[in-house]
Every structure is written in C-alpha cells, then in structure tokens.
C-alpha atoms as one frame of an Amber mdcrd trajectory, in Angstrom:
protein
  -2.681  92.232 -18.351  -3.845  90.856 -21.650  -7.092  92.194 -23.087 -10.013
  89.781 -23.176 -10.137  88.688 -26.765 -11.369  85.652 -28.616  -7.882  84.135
 -28.649  -6.929  82.453 -25.334  -3.545  81.303 -24.137  -3.388  77.532 -23.551
  -1.761  76.361 -20.376  -0.959  72.806 -21.444   2.304  71.634 -20.046   3.580
  70.219 -23.314   3.497  73.732 -24.980   4.398  75.949 -22.007   8.022  76.353
 -23.077   6.938  77.434 -26.544   4.533  79.970 -25.057   7.269  81.296 -22.724
   9.648  81.703 -25.620   7.001  83.527 -27.657   6.141  85.845 -24.773   9.796
  86.821 -24.247  10.167  87.670 -27.946   7.080  89.688 -28.588   5.983  90.988
 -25.169   7.374  94.534 -25.744   5.587  94.817 -29.051   2.380  93.452 -27.650
   2.461  96.015 -24.819   2.846  98.862 -27.277   0.011  97.570 -29.395  -2.065
  97.067 -26.265  -1.684 100.706 -25.287  -2.670 101.757 -28.778  -5.765  99.540
 -28.697  -6.699 100.739 -25.225  -6.294 104.353 -26.290  -8.503 103.773 -29.303
 -11.179 102.207 -27.092 -10.872 104.845 -24.406 -10.038 102.244 -21.721  -7.450
 103.433 -19.163  -4.470 101.256 -18.435  -4.724 100.119 -14.808  -1.304  98.632
 -14.263   1.992  98.035 -15.952   3.737  94.632 -15.732   7.419  93.967 -15.898
   8.960  90.821 -17.299   8.753  88.937 -14.004   5.044  89.812 -13.578   5.420
  92.094 -10.512   4.014  95.632 -10.127   6.836  98.180 -10.648   5.312 101.034
  -8.653   2.422 101.175  -6.217   1.420 104.536  -7.604   0.374 103.010 -10.902
  -2.770 101.784  -9.225  -4.068 105.311  -9.092  -2.924 106.701 -12.448  -2.235
 105.518 -15.971   1.331 104.469 -16.695   2.946 105.551 -19.869   4.507 102.640
 -21.722   8.036 103.557 -22.805   8.362 100.427 -24.894   6.118 101.957 -27.523
   8.932 104.381 -28.413  11.470 101.614 -28.879   9.700  99.853 -31.732   7.940
 101.286 -34.750   4.191 101.018 -34.609   3.978  99.742 -38.157   5.500  96.423
 -37.111   2.912  95.735 -34.433   0.194  94.321 -36.689   2.618  91.772 -38.031
   3.556  90.714 -34.508  -0.048  90.564 -33.465  -0.900  88.513 -36.551   1.885
  86.086 -35.725   0.592  85.678 -32.181  -2.892  84.976 -33.476  -1.595  82.266
 -35.798   0.391  80.669 -32.965  -2.655  80.645 -30.688  -4.855  79.271 -33.454
  -2.570  76.225 -33.672  -2.868  75.585 -29.973  -6.579  76.096 -29.397  -9.577
  76.059 -31.781 -11.367  79.381 -31.941 -14.441  79.561 -29.753 -17.197  81.950
 -30.644 -17.818  84.443 -27.856 -21.283  85.764 -27.128 -21.924  89.298 -28.354
 -21.619  91.894 -25.591 -22.501  95.514 -26.441 -21.271  96.871 -23.130 -17.700
  98.151 -22.906 -15.229  95.748 -21.318 -14.218  96.686 -17.776 -10.804  95.618
 -16.646 -10.401  94.510 -13.024  -7.517  96.132 -11.168  -4.413  94.030 -10.775
  -3.972  92.751  -7.235  -0.669  93.105  -5.519   1.291  89.849  -5.545   2.361
  88.673  -2.066   6.055  88.824  -1.279   7.586  85.360  -0.986   8.991  84.625
   2.442  12.389  82.921   2.665  12.118  79.165   3.178   8.524  79.008   1.945
   8.301  75.772  -0.059   4.570  75.706  -0.787   5.024  77.024  -4.362   4.026
  74.485  -7.034   6.515  74.865  -9.828   5.295  74.464 -13.392   7.090  73.931
 -16.670   9.680  71.429 -15.489  12.174  72.195 -12.759  12.732  75.884 -13.590
  12.810  77.930 -10.397  10.050  80.430  -9.824  12.736  82.987  -8.971  13.943
  82.863 -12.575  10.604  83.721 -14.205   6.886  84.010 -13.515   3.847  84.464
 -15.697   0.662  86.214 -14.722  -1.657  84.245 -17.003  -5.308  84.427 -16.008
  -7.296  81.473 -17.411 -10.657  82.705 -18.760 -13.629  81.124 -17.033 -14.995
  79.775 -20.320 -11.769  78.146 -21.471 -12.402  74.534 -22.538 -10.451  71.731
 -20.761 -10.004  68.284 -22.332  -9.939  65.545 -19.609  -6.954  63.184 -19.558
  -4.705  65.141 -21.905  -1.935  65.242 -19.291  -1.010  63.460 -16.108  -2.842
  66.157 -14.158  -6.108  65.618 -16.034  -9.104  64.326 -14.099 -11.743  62.168
 -15.823 -14.577  64.349 -14.555 -14.799  67.402 -16.851 -16.054  69.797 -14.193
 -13.461  68.702 -11.664 -10.730  68.811 -14.258 -11.640  72.369 -15.262 -11.572
  73.434 -11.613  -8.196  71.740 -11.139  -6.631  73.349 -14.180  -7.905  76.774
 -13.167  -6.471  76.364  -9.685  -3.145  75.219 -11.089  -3.085  78.238 -13.436
  -3.811  80.614 -10.598  -1.240  78.878  -8.414   1.359  79.247 -11.162   0.966
  83.009 -10.976   0.296  83.167  -7.227   2.129  80.204  -5.671   1.778  81.500
  -2.130  -1.892  82.338  -2.267  -3.262  80.533   0.774  -6.806  80.674  -0.544
  -5.827  78.920  -3.769  -3.772  76.351  -1.863  -6.691  75.666   0.435  -9.017
  75.214  -2.516  -6.512  72.923  -4.251  -5.990  70.824  -1.136  -9.751  70.530
  -0.710 -10.106  69.442  -4.332  -7.312  66.864  -4.013  -8.865  65.555  -0.802
 -12.165  65.198  -2.631 -10.426  63.351  -5.477  -8.716  61.118  -2.917 -12.103
  60.351  -1.377 -13.466  59.510  -4.824 -10.526  57.176  -5.397 -11.312  55.426
  -2.113 -14.940  55.008  -3.167 -13.874  53.600  -6.522 -11.542  51.125  -4.826
 -14.378  49.998  -2.579 -16.445  49.398  -5.707 -13.616  47.441  -7.312 -12.967
  50.055 -10.032  -9.208  49.682  -9.766  -8.105  51.406 -12.973 -10.255  54.486
 -12.358  -8.945  54.773  -8.799  -5.389  54.300 -10.024  -5.833  57.190 -12.486
  -7.057  59.546  -9.759  -4.185  58.646  -7.435  -1.719  59.265 -10.257  -3.099
  62.800 -10.705  -2.741  63.498  -6.981   0.776  62.051  -6.994   1.827  64.318
  -9.885   0.512  67.432  -8.136   1.296  66.832  -4.463   3.130  63.611  -3.553
   2.823  64.586   0.106  -0.955  64.895   0.044  -2.359  63.607   3.333  -3.776
  60.082   2.936  -2.127  59.434  -0.453   0.400  56.944   0.877  -2.208  54.845
   2.645  -4.472  55.101  -0.401  -1.726  53.739  -2.672  -1.122  50.920  -0.196
  -4.828  50.218  -0.175  -4.781  50.243  -3.981  -2.251  47.406  -3.985  -4.512
  45.408  -1.682  -7.497  46.193  -3.883  -5.543  45.103  -6.965  -4.771  41.779
  -5.292  -8.409  41.448  -4.350  -9.400  42.263  -7.912  -7.093  39.516  -9.144
  -8.695  36.981  -6.808 -12.158  38.116  -7.854 -11.209  37.797 -11.524  -9.827
  34.308 -10.887 -13.048  33.377  -9.105 -15.174  34.620 -11.988 -13.007  32.743
 -14.489 -13.331  29.558 -12.426 -17.104  29.976 -12.396 -17.180  30.366 -16.165
 -15.031  27.234 -16.482 -17.470  25.369 -14.171 -14.818  24.939 -11.484 -17.151
  25.810  -8.645 -15.608  23.739  -5.845 -12.898  21.715  -7.521  -9.998  21.201
  -8.111  -8.478  22.066  -4.760  -7.194  25.658  -4.486  -8.169  26.390  -8.075
 -11.892  26.823  -7.824 -14.306  29.716  -7.494 -15.199  28.972  -3.874 -11.520
  29.036  -2.874 -10.820  32.392  -4.554 -13.897  34.129  -3.144 -13.149  32.841
   0.364  -9.593  34.169   0.041 -11.056  37.619  -0.577 -13.478  37.340   2.329
 -10.724  36.369   4.748  -9.298  39.877   4.340 -12.524  41.700   3.565 -15.524
  39.882   5.085 -17.941  42.465   3.675 -16.660  42.406   0.079 -19.846  42.553
  -1.970 -18.349  40.980  -5.096 -16.957  38.022  -3.174 -20.272  37.562  -1.372
 -22.015  37.708  -4.721 -19.492  35.147  -5.988 -20.422  32.771  -3.170 -24.031
  33.115  -4.190 -23.077  32.238  -7.769 -21.135  29.192  -6.539 -24.167  28.144
  -4.549 -26.357  28.591  -7.612 -23.958  26.477  -9.704 -24.117  23.628  -7.176
 -27.890  23.884  -7.051 -27.913  23.632 -10.846 -25.940  20.392 -10.556 -28.497
  19.124  -8.073 -31.243  19.928 -10.550 -29.333  18.068 -13.253 -29.104  14.963
 -11.079 -32.797  15.250 -10.301 -33.583  15.367 -14.011 -31.760  12.047 -14.278
 -33.927  10.821 -11.381 -30.848  10.502  -9.182 -32.339  12.243  -6.173 -29.732
  10.845  -3.808 -26.947  12.591  -5.714 -29.126  15.686  -6.026 -29.386  15.860
  -2.242 -25.598  15.526  -1.966 -25.151  18.546  -4.251 -27.614  20.511  -2.138
 -25.666  19.635   0.994 -22.506  20.991  -0.642 -24.392  24.105  -1.672 -25.591
  24.652   1.890 -21.968  24.658   3.099 -20.978  27.543   0.809 -22.442  30.380
   2.879 -24.595  31.075   5.890 -27.561  32.280   3.869 -29.613  29.191   3.042
 -32.394  30.919   1.124 -31.397  29.554  -2.278 -30.801  26.056  -0.925 -34.128
  26.003   0.876 -35.903  27.138  -2.267 -34.063  24.489  -4.288 -35.103  21.793
  -1.835 -38.714  22.861  -2.179 -38.445  22.737  -5.966 -36.628  19.407  -5.843
 -39.307  17.947  -3.598 -41.962  19.239  -5.983 -40.205  17.644  -8.946 -39.728
  14.415  -7.016 -43.397  14.421  -6.086 -44.344  15.085  -9.701 -42.279  12.108
 -10.845 -43.706   9.983  -8.050 -47.217  10.891  -9.183 -46.308   9.895 -12.718
 -45.007   6.522 -11.526 -48.113   6.007  -9.418 -50.365   6.731 -12.391 -48.424
   4.299 -14.558 -48.617   1.585 -11.885 -52.380   2.037 -11.584 -52.761   1.911
 -15.358 -50.780  -1.318 -15.465 -52.971  -2.780 -12.731 -56.110  -1.848 -14.621
 -54.692  -3.511 -17.739 -53.810  -6.669 -15.825 -50.080  -6.133 -16.436 -49.004
  -7.018 -12.928 -45.309  -7.409 -13.717 -45.194  -3.919 -15.212 -47.059  -2.504
 -12.227 -44.549  -4.122  -9.917 -41.661  -2.482 -11.789 -43.261   0.934 -11.404
 -43.636   0.338  -7.663 -39.973  -0.640  -7.409 -39.030   2.569  -9.227 -41.164
   4.451  -6.732 -39.296   2.783  -3.860 -35.980   3.727  -5.440 -37.197   7.319
  -5.739 -37.267   7.544  -1.944 -39.580   9.332   0.438 -42.726   7.806  -1.050
 -43.620   5.363   1.703 -47.310   6.248   1.793 -47.710   5.908  -1.975 -45.857
   2.595  -1.978 -47.981   1.260   0.847 -51.183   2.226  -0.920 -50.064   0.814
  -4.260 -48.993  -2.439  -2.678 -52.431  -2.755  -1.155 -54.018  -2.159  -4.532
 -51.604  -4.522  -6.201 -52.554  -7.127  -3.659 -56.180  -6.636  -4.579 -55.177
  -6.964  -8.223 -53.851 -10.444  -7.513 -50.238  -9.429  -7.266 -50.020 -11.942
  -4.435 -52.955 -13.913  -5.695 -55.238 -12.167  -3.258 -52.777 -12.504  -0.363
 -50.388 -10.137   1.335 -46.755 -10.482   2.406 -46.369 -12.434   5.618 -49.696
 -14.171   5.200 -49.593 -17.936   5.734 -51.668 -20.014   3.326 -52.275 -23.690
   2.648 -53.799 -24.779  -0.657 -56.563 -27.336  -0.714 -56.258 -30.293  -3.033
 -58.486 -30.282  -6.040 -59.789 -33.818  -5.453 -60.033 -33.870  -1.672 -60.036
 -31.821   1.475 -56.360 -32.502   1.990 -54.103 -29.494   2.171 -50.624 -28.701
   0.994 -47.908 -27.751   3.529 -48.157 -24.168   4.781 -46.367 -21.471   2.858
 -45.754 -17.850   3.801 -45.977 -15.061   1.235 -42.545 -13.460   0.766 -42.542
  -9.859  -0.387 -40.592  -8.698  -3.416 -37.335  -6.935  -2.704 -33.680  -6.448
  -3.449 -30.525  -7.570  -1.647 -26.805  -8.189  -2.077 -26.173 -11.859  -2.703
 -22.872 -13.548  -1.844 -19.958 -12.397   0.272 -17.310  -9.730  -0.075 -13.622
 -10.559   0.129 -13.518  -9.102   3.620 -16.323 -11.234   5.039 -15.216 -13.635
   7.755 -15.359 -17.263   6.643 -16.236 -16.357   3.051 -15.485 -18.794   0.240
 -14.568 -18.075  -3.372 -17.763 -19.707  -4.613 -19.750 -16.982  -2.788 -18.298
 -14.257  -4.997 -18.626 -11.854  -6.632 -21.158 -10.194  -4.418 -23.972  -8.862
  -6.589 -27.380  -7.252  -6.293 -30.406  -9.417  -6.888 -33.856  -7.888  -7.255
 -36.788 -10.225  -6.763 -39.441  -8.396  -8.675 -42.415 -10.439  -7.622 -43.443
 -12.021  -4.354 -43.467 -15.764  -3.928 -44.539 -18.372  -1.416 -42.046 -20.354
   0.646 -42.610 -23.260   3.009 -42.900 -22.149   6.623 -40.805 -25.181   7.625
 -39.042 -28.060   5.926 -41.274 -30.785   4.488 -41.973 -33.312   7.245 -42.051
 -37.108   7.180 -45.831 -37.041   7.566 -46.288 -34.674   4.599 -43.970 -36.708
   2.406 -45.858 -39.887   3.345 -49.049 -38.464   1.774 -47.158 -37.980  -1.461
 -45.786 -41.518  -1.545 -49.071 -43.121  -0.572 -51.060 -41.020  -3.022 -48.742
 -41.346  -5.977 -47.027 -44.665  -5.324 -43.702 -42.931  -5.826 -40.581 -44.845
  -4.863 -37.577 -42.830  -3.739 -33.997 -43.465  -4.847 -33.078 -44.812  -1.388
 -35.948 -47.249  -1.607 -34.817 -48.431  -5.013 -31.151 -48.770  -4.032 -32.003
 -50.140  -0.613 -29.639 -47.974   1.459 -28.676 -44.526   2.686 -26.234 -42.784
   5.019 -26.819 -42.439   8.765 -25.012 -40.912  11.755 -23.170 -43.488  13.871
 -23.187 -42.195  17.450 -20.696 -44.826  18.631 -18.163 -44.010  15.930 -19.075
 -40.325  15.869 -19.257 -40.255  12.061 -21.499 -40.935   9.068 -21.785 -44.447
   7.654 -23.806 -46.305   5.007 -26.630 -48.577   6.124 -29.002 -50.812   4.226
 -32.760 -50.511   4.397 -32.724 -46.813   5.201 -35.103 -44.444   3.362 -37.382
 -41.478   3.975 -39.158 -43.303   6.820 -36.036 -43.135   9.049 -34.308 -40.411
  11.000 -30.659 -39.333  10.978 -29.527 -42.315  13.126 -31.496 -44.877  11.155
 -34.362 -45.032  13.662 -38.017 -44.759  12.743 -38.768 -41.095  12.147 -41.603
 -39.200  13.774 -44.204 -37.530  11.480 -43.190 -34.011  12.548 -39.492 -34.523
  11.883 -38.018 -33.157   8.645 -37.892 -35.793   5.925 -34.376 -37.129   5.211
 -32.768 -39.635   2.857 -34.242 -37.989  -0.244 -32.286 -36.669  -3.183 -32.900
 -33.819  -5.649 -35.015 -36.023  -7.946 -37.238 -37.086  -5.045 -37.711 -33.463
  -4.005 -38.685 -32.407  -7.537 -41.150 -35.266  -7.732 -42.818 -34.116  -4.524
 -43.360 -30.486  -5.677 -44.586 -31.733  -9.036 -47.194 -33.866  -7.251 -48.286
 -30.846  -5.128 -48.726 -28.730  -8.254 -50.890 -31.385  -9.813 -52.986 -31.886
  -6.677 -53.629 -28.139  -6.075 -53.427 -26.589  -9.530 -50.798 -24.140  -8.198
 -47.234 -23.600  -9.391 -45.259 -25.409  -6.715 -41.514 -25.799  -7.181 -38.181
 -25.867  -5.350 -36.930 -22.434  -4.315 -34.101 -20.841  -6.235 -30.734 -20.331
  -4.606 -31.275 -16.543  -4.652 -34.710 -16.832  -3.040 -33.281 -19.027  -0.312
 -30.477 -16.585   0.532 -32.895 -13.643   0.363 -35.002 -15.244   3.098 -31.977
 -16.548   5.021 -30.801 -12.920   5.243 -34.352 -11.729   5.976 -33.899  -9.333
   3.082 -31.005  -7.621   4.843 -27.237  -7.838   4.822 -26.432  -9.638   8.087
 -24.458 -12.859   8.333 -27.547 -14.566   9.791 -31.174 -13.535   9.757 -30.878
 -12.502  13.424 -27.704 -10.532  12.790 -24.252 -11.623  13.960 -22.900 -14.224
  16.383 -25.087 -16.583  18.362 -28.831 -15.896  18.550 -30.048 -14.417  21.818
 -32.937 -16.890  21.971 -33.362 -20.535  21.049 -34.784 -20.204  17.554 -32.652
 -22.526  15.406 -31.226 -26.045  15.676 -27.522 -25.189  15.602 -24.293 -26.679
  16.868 -24.452 -25.046  20.283 -21.622 -24.988  22.789 -24.018 -26.342  25.419
 -25.384 -29.225  23.297 -24.361 -32.813  24.052 -24.832 -36.077  22.154 -26.379
 -39.173  23.829 -22.826 -40.258  24.610 -21.880 -36.764  25.883 -20.009 -35.651
  22.793 -19.690 -31.900  22.119 -19.117 -29.830  18.989 -15.576 -28.769  18.109
 -16.553 -25.395  16.564 -19.873 -24.450  18.123 -21.986 -21.332  18.470 -20.705
 -19.740  21.673 -22.969 -19.791  24.734 -25.768 -21.465  22.795 -27.710 -24.697
  23.221 -30.997 -25.850  21.713 -31.129 -29.315  23.378 -30.872 -31.282  20.130
 -27.911 -33.230  18.815 -29.634 -34.276  15.596 -32.628 -32.718  13.753 -35.419
 -31.213  15.843 -39.106 -31.467  14.907 -39.772 -29.026  12.040 -40.606 -25.531
  13.275 -40.437 -26.519  16.938 -37.764 -24.003  18.009 -39.615 -20.698  18.447
 -39.481 -17.652  20.683 -41.895 -14.751  20.689 -39.060 -12.339  21.435 -37.040
 -13.368  18.374 -39.068 -14.149  15.283 -37.869 -14.342  11.698 -39.195 -11.182
   9.979 -40.490 -13.182   7.035 -42.236 -15.852   9.108 -40.151 -18.969   8.384
 -38.408 -21.478  10.686 -35.256 -23.606  10.533 -33.797 -21.591   7.634 -30.268
 -21.504   9.096 -30.092 -24.988  10.674 -31.835 -28.292  11.449 -31.381 -29.791
   7.927 -29.901 -28.483   4.695 -32.233 -28.186   1.716 -32.245 -28.884  -2.010
 -32.756 -25.870  -4.313 -33.455 -25.690  -8.046 -30.103 -24.345  -9.283 -27.290
 -26.187 -10.986 -23.910 -25.775  -9.330 -21.583 -23.005 -10.568 -18.139 -22.282
  -9.171 -18.972 -18.596  -8.622 -21.560 -15.919  -9.390 -20.044 -14.617 -12.616
 -22.976 -14.125 -15.031 -25.458 -15.260 -12.379 -29.102 -14.156 -12.781 -29.989
 -10.939 -11.004 -33.767 -11.391 -10.926 -33.901 -14.160  -8.313 -34.594 -16.936
 -10.793 -32.881 -20.334 -10.655 -29.629 -20.690 -12.612 -30.194 -23.907 -14.522
 -28.120 -25.523 -17.258 -29.559 -28.536 -19.090 -27.740 -31.739 -18.181 -25.883
 -30.330 -15.175 -24.299 -33.031 -13.027 -24.265 -31.213  -9.682 -26.877 -29.172
  -7.889 -26.852 -26.651  -5.057 -27.631 -27.385  -1.420 -28.434 -24.457   0.862
 -28.715 -23.823   4.612 -26.938 -25.292   7.609 -27.884 -28.573   9.227 -27.776
 -29.998  12.752 -23.978 -30.585  12.653 -22.866 -27.502  10.667 -20.127 -25.271
  12.014 -21.125 -21.592  12.425 -19.526 -20.601   9.120 -21.624 -23.258   7.348
 -24.827 -21.815   8.791 -24.205 -18.386   7.246 -26.844 -17.103   4.837 -24.256
 -16.951   2.036 -22.932 -20.483   2.507 -23.454 -22.927  -0.392 -22.269 -26.420
  -1.264 -22.691 -28.700  -4.239 -23.913 -32.277  -4.374 -24.742 -34.856  -6.984
 -28.491 -34.812  -7.519 -28.761 -38.525  -6.587 -27.107 -38.031  -3.167 -29.073
 -39.229  -0.122 -28.281 -39.070   3.581 -29.176 -37.761   7.063 -28.364 -34.056
   6.485 -30.363 -32.851   3.453 -34.118 -32.394   3.305 -36.366 -30.034   1.337
 -38.603 -26.942   1.482 -41.287 -26.016  -1.032 -41.846 -22.769  -2.951 -44.761
 -21.520  -4.996 -45.443 -18.836  -7.587 -48.311 -16.552  -6.647
C-alpha cells in the first residue's frame, strides 16, 4: 500500500486512465523507493502487492517480504521518479496542509480480498467498460480527501453525501464484491431516492432530476428508480401547469379566457393531485385577484358588480374565508359611503337645498341595502318641505285664497325612476313608443285623484267667465248610439256628456280642448297660489305604470276586480252592442264614461292612490307631439317646443281597445280638438 503522505491520488473519472498509465510505468520504482523509505523510518512492510492488487502469499502477513524489484532498477533514479509523481499529483489536486502528528505512523494490515465467484455480476466497473478481470487498483481514499460536488455525473449536491458516495465508490472499485460496501451504497442510493421524492413533492423538479441522474449512472436497476423517473415526468407536467397558472395570474388572466386562465391551470393540477399545495395556493391567489376586482368596482361605487365578482370568487374553492372577509369589508365601505351620502343630504336640507338633498337620497337608493337610512331621510325631507309638508300618498285639497272653496283633490306622488316606452318585443307596441328609456323623476309632485268633473269645471267657468272653444264654435263631437259611431252636433259643450245629453256633476268633463284645459289649471293656480299645471307625458306614464314595468298598473291582462272603465267583454250598449276587441271576461257596467272615481275595490287599489288612469276618458298632457323618444327628456319634465301644432293625449277611454289602454300608449291631437273622449287631470308642483 501507499504510504500516507501529503499527496493524495484523485479518483476523478476523467483522469483515471492517466493515473492507471502512470501507475503501470512507475509502480516498480515506487515500490523500491517505498521499501527504502520504510527501512529508514523503521516501519516494517506488512504486505506486498502484485500488479493486479492481490496478495501473492498468505505468509507475508506474518513476516516482511523482500522486494525484488529494488534490484532491477538503480536507486539513484528513484528520486526523479518520485519527483515526477509529485508533480503529476500536484496538477490533479491542490496540496492540503496536514496537521502535525509527532507519533509514528502505524500501517493497518492489508485485508485479504474475497475471491470472485463465477457469474457474480454485482461488481461496479469503473473507468469505462474495461473488465475488472483485466486490472484492479487497491486505492484507499483518505478520510480527509476533499470532494467537489457536481464535478461528474456521480456527484451529489450535498457535500457530505457526495463525500460518502465517492468513498464508497472508491472502496467498491477495489472490493467490488464486498457485501458491506454494497449494502452501504444501496442504503445511500435509497436515501438519495427518498430525497428526490421529497423534492418532487415540493416541486423542485431540477434538483430531483439531478439526484435521479446520479442514481441512474451508478445503478440503473436501483429499486424504485423506474417509478421515480415516471413520477418525475408527471411532476414536470405538473410544474408546467403551475408555471402557466402563475404566468396567467401575472397577466391578470384569473378566470378568462376559457382554458387559458389561472383557475383552469390550477384545477388541471388538482384533478390529478388534489392535495397539491402550490395549486391550492394558486386558487387562493385567483380568489384574491377576483376579490381585488370586487374592491375596484366598490371604489367606483358599483356595488352590484362588486357583489358579482365576490360570487365568482366564492366559486373558486371551498374555503370561503377570504370571500367572507371581503364581504365584511365591502359592507363596511358601503356603509361608510352611505353615511357620507346621508351627511350630505342632511347638510343640503339644513341649507334649504331640497333638490340637492333629493339627489343624495336617490344616490343612497342606488347604493342598495340602505332602506332604513332612506326611510329616515325621506321623513326628514318631508319635514323640510320636500313635499311641502306632505308625504307620498297623502291626499290634499288646496283652499282658495279668496274663499272657502277648494281645489280638486290631488295625491302626492313620490319621486322615482322607471323605463318609459315599449321595447320592440312588447305586444301591441308602436314605433312612437320607442326607444325605451329610463326617466328619473327627481322630485315628488301632486296629481289629481280623478279626472276633473263637470261640477269642478263649472266653478271655473262661473268664476272666471271663461268661454270654451266648443262654446265659441257652437258644436262638438258626440257618440251616436243608433249609428254606432261618432258624429258632429251643434250646441254641444262642456255641459254635455258623450251622447250629447246633459252631464251629471260627477261625470268627467268632456268637449274641452288643450287650450281649455290649460286655462283651467291657470285659474286654479291663481285662486290657490299653488303651481297647478297639466301633467307631463312622463309623469302620466309613471303613474299609469304605478312606478313599475307592467303593461297596466295592475299587471297584465284583464283586472281581477272592477277598478277601471274599460271595454269589457261583458259590457253592452243601450242597444245591446258589444265591443269587437274587449278585455276578456271583464265588465264594468258602463258603455260610456262612468262617474269619476266611482269604480273602486278594496282588494285592488292603485298603489299611488289614483283612479281612472287607464280608462274612462283620455286626458290632455303638457307635451308637444314627437314621433318617437329620441332626445326626449329623462327627468320627467314636459317636452315642449314653441309653436308646436300637435299635442299629446294619454290614457285609454271608454271605447279603447286593450292595446290603447296600455300605460305606454300615446296619440297626438290638434290642441283645438274637442269631443266625447278626451278630458283632463290636474297636476301640481309641491
């Protein structure tokens, strides 16, 4: 064996051939020099080695063996050989300073190498494919020899493990059949394989791949290696999906587009590995991204969209902790904004800016979930004369300034918003009812509970001396029961009913035109000091729909109770005529107009407190006629053009077909038109 000196023989694979060649050339000379050195030190030679590394004679264990090779070469050449070997080793491995040891070195006896059994294939061959039967080296790696991780395909990244591996491989090179070494090597490889499995579970694919490559280079048949490599492929695919998911998250593709979003990639991983921590973490990140979008919508005060984002976030995974927390925060932010709106509304009320206060309340309604605040603010706004000291639904009648006479009853209509007109899909819709558009009536108003009656109109004429158009022209249009049609008749005016008979005081006034109606509300304003007027077309439809979206204020089809004067299937004229297109299974008992407000039922009441809004007689409104709603006002005000030649008539009358009694139905008429079908209803600003 070689003496323990400061120069160590490197076992790297890439220089093994060079070392072998050097050993073959100078081994005889080194042995001679070794004996000389040992003799000088007084250390006995324990064993003699032949070229193939085996013990020549068992007896050499007990006595020194004389080296015959010393006689074959002159001793004077040995220093040169030794110097050459030192230079060669210095190139391969940097010199490492050894600790000083004053005790004499003690050589361990050489153990007998086991005899190789025929057919034994457990030997691990080193230095290429050269057979172990051709040569062997008994090279003992010193315990302190440094090992550089990763320098060869058998290098392990862990320095301690790598040193152990290289030592085992060195020992196995000299003792390929040593069962103890093989057991230790197998145990080490099994441990490395276990580490690779752990790394794969952590997603450290490249590190695991490196460990498996080391095992493959040493023992391709290592138990569990094949399944580990198969698992590595699966882990690599998983890693690719995880990387795609992370990239999608960074690109803000949380849930879209389809099959190219973070949620899709992470779910693909979880289908094969339901416990994958990175994929589960990815789902949490997707959920957080959706929650962030919800917060963004909330910052824009779009709480409806914010809630939609939260619903999508809740569908990402079973754990709802983040979503629940986000909902709490969103509710807190919503409440904070609601408080701000409430404070602004109160400030506007205190400053007497009622219109501004109303806008803040509407914003609060749009915010959603603030019913109690809205109710309280409306009450305060009422006290601040938002409704002039009244409340929605309250019926009032103004007293004249110069007498105890009273104006016709009006009901306070609450502010609100609705869709005006008809969609293309609505049954019976006309082009002039389009486009459908949202109208927001920002301030409440008063509207006549019923149409103006003959008795109420009489007070106007008698008080003011006003003469209607029919009175001046001396004629109007009446319904001819015998002919079953409308015809012109002289001497007819507001004092007569639809057939030309004397009208009763409680019947709706007829035979008045738009100018007559405007004159009446102007007289009321002067007598009461209040802002009486004709309702706008938008206000009329708002009430006709009861603030909703139904075809009629009661909903669809025929009313379940007798609450309107309509063309019922069961109605008959004095001469037993019937309507061609009636309301099915309905009859109110009137062929012409009924007394104003007489058709009532406690089980079916208009939500806003008005009567005869869908039938009985049609009514003049303040708007000029327009062919459609393009550029129509959206605040509920009348659409008026100076000098317009046609005005709008709203509401069905006693002979209207069902489609003409719809809330959206509108017709035009010349403002001077008179007849037995159009009356009027008053409105008032509060």
